[in-house]
Short mmCIF file of N, CA and C in Angstrom, two decimals:
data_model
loop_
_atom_site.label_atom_id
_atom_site.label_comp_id
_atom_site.label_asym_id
_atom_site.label_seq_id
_atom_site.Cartn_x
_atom_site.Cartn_y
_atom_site.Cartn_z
N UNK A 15 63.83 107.68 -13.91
CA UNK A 15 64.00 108.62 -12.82
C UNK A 15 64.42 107.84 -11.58
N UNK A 16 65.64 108.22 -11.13
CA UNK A 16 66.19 107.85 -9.84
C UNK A 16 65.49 108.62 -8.45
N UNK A 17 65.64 107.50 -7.36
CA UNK A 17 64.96 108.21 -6.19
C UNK A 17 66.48 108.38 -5.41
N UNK A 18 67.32 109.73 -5.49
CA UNK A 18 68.21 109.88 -4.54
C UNK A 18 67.82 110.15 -3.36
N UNK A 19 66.77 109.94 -2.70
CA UNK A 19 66.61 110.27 -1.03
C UNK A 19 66.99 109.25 0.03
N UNK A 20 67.82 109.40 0.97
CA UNK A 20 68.20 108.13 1.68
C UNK A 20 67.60 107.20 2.22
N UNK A 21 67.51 106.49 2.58
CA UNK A 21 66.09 105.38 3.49
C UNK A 21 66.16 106.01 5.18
N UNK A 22 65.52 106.21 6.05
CA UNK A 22 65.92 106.89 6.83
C UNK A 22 66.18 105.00 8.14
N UNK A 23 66.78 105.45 8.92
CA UNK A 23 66.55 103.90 9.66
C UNK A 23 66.44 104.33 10.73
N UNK A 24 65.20 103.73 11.66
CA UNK A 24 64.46 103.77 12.74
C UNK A 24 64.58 102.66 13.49
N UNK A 25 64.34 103.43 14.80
CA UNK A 25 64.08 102.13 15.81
C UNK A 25 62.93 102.21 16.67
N UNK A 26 62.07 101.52 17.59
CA UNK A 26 61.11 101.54 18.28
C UNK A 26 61.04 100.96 19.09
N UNK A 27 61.06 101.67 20.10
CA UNK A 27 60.69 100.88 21.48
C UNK A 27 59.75 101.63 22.18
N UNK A 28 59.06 100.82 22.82
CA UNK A 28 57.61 101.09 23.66
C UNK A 28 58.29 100.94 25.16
N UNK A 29 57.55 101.88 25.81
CA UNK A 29 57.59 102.30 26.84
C UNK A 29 56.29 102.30 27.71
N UNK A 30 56.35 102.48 29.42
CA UNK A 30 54.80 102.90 30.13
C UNK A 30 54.67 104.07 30.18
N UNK A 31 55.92 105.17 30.10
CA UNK A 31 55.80 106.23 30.18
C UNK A 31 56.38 107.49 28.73
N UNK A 32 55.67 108.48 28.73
CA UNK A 32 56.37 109.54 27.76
C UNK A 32 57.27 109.62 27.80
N UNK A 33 57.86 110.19 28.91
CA UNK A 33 59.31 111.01 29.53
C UNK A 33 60.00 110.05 29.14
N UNK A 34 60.29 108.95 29.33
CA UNK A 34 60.93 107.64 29.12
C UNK A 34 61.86 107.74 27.74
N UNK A 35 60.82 108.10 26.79
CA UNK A 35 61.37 108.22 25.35
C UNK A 35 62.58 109.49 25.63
N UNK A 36 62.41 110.52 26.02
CA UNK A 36 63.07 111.96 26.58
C UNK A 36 64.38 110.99 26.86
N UNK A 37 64.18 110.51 28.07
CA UNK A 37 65.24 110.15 28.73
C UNK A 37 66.19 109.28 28.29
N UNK A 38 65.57 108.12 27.11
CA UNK A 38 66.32 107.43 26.25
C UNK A 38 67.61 108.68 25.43
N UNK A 39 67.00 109.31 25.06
CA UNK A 39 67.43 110.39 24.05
C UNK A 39 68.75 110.85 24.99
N UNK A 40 68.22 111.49 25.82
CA UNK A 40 69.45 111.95 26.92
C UNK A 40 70.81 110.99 26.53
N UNK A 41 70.14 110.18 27.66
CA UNK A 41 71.28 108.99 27.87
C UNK A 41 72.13 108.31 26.65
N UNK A 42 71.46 107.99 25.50
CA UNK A 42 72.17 107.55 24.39
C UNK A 42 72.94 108.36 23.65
N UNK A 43 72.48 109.47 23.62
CA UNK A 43 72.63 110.68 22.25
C UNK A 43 71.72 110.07 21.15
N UNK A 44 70.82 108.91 21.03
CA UNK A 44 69.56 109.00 20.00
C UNK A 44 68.97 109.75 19.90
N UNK A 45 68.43 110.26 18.67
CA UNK A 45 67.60 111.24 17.92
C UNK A 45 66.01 111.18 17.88
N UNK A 46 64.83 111.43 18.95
CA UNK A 46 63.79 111.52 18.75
C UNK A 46 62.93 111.96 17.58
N UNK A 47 62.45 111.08 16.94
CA UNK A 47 61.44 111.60 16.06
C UNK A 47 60.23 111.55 16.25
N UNK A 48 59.21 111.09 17.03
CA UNK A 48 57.74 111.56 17.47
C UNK A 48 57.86 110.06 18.84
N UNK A 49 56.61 110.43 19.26
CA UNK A 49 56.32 109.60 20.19
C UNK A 49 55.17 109.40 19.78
N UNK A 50 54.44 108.04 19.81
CA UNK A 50 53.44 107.65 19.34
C UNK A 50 52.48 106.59 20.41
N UNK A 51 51.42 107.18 20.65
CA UNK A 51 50.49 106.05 21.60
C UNK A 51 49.76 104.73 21.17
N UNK A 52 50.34 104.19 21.90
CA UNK A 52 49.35 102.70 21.40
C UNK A 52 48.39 101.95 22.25
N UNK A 53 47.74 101.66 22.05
CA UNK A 53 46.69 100.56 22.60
C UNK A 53 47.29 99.76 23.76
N UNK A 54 48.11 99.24 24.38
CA UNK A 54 48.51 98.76 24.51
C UNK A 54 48.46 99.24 26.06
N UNK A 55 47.84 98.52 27.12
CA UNK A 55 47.28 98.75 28.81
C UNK A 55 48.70 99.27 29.79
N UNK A 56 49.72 98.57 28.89
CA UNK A 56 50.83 98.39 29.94
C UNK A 56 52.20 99.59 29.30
N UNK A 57 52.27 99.22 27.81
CA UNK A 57 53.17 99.87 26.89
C UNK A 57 52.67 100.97 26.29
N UNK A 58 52.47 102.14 27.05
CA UNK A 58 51.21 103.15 26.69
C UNK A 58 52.06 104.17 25.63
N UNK A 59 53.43 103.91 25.06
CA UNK A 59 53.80 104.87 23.93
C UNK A 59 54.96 104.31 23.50
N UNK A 60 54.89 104.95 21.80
CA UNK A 60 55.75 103.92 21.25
C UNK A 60 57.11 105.35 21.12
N UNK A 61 58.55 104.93 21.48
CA UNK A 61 59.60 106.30 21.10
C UNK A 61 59.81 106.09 19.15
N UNK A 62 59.77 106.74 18.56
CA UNK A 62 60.53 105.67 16.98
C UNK A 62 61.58 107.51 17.37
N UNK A 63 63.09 106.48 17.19
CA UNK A 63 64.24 107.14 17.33
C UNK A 63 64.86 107.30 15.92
N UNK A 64 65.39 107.73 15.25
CA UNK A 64 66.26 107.86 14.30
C UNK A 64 67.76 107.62 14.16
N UNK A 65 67.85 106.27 14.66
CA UNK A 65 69.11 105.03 14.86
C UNK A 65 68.62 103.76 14.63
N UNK A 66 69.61 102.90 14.40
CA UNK A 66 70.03 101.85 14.61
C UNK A 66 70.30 101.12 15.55
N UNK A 67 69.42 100.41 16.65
CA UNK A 67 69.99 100.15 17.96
C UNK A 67 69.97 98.72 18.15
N UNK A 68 70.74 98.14 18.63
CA UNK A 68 70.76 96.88 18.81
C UNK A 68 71.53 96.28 20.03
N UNK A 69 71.08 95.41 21.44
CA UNK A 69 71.38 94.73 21.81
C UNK A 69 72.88 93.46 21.82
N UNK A 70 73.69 94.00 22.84
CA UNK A 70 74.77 92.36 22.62
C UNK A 70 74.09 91.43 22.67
N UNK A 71 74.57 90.62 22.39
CA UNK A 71 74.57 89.19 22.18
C UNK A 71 74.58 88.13 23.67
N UNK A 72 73.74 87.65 24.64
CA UNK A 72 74.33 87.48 25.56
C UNK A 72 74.68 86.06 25.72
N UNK A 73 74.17 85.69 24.47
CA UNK A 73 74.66 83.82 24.37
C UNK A 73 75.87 84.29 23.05
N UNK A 74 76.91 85.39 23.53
CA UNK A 74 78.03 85.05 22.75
C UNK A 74 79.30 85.05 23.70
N UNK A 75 78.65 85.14 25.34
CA UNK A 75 79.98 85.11 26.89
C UNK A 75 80.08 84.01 26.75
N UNK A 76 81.30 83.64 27.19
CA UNK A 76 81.40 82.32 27.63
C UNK A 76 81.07 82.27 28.95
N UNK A 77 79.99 81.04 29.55
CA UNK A 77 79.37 80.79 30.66
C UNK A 77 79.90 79.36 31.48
N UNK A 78 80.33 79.82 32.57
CA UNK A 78 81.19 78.87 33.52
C UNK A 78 79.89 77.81 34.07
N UNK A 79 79.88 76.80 34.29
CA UNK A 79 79.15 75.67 34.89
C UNK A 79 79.41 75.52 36.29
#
């Protein structure tokens, strides 16, 4: 028996605030899937989005001396 269901791929980033996650969503066109609280004094909720997100590279500019 085959499992045809897709893998779904997530991303997570923590935030200090709720709205934050909201506003990610806005701005990107990422897909909210829950907001989740964590322990954490400073990073009080986690967004998990339903993308793929990733950062440039910033040691791939070339940097003048």
């Amino acid at each position: 028996m085959t499992n045809s269901r897709q893998q779904q791929v997530t991303s997570i980033y923590s935030l200090a605030q709720r709205r934050r996650c909201y506003a990610m969503q806005e701005k990107y066109g990422w897909r909210l899937l829950r907001i989740k609280r964590t322990k954490d004094s400073i990073l009080n909720y986690s967004c998990i989005l339903e993308c793929e997100t990733s950062f440039p590279n910033y040691m791939d500019e070339d940097e003048e001396d």
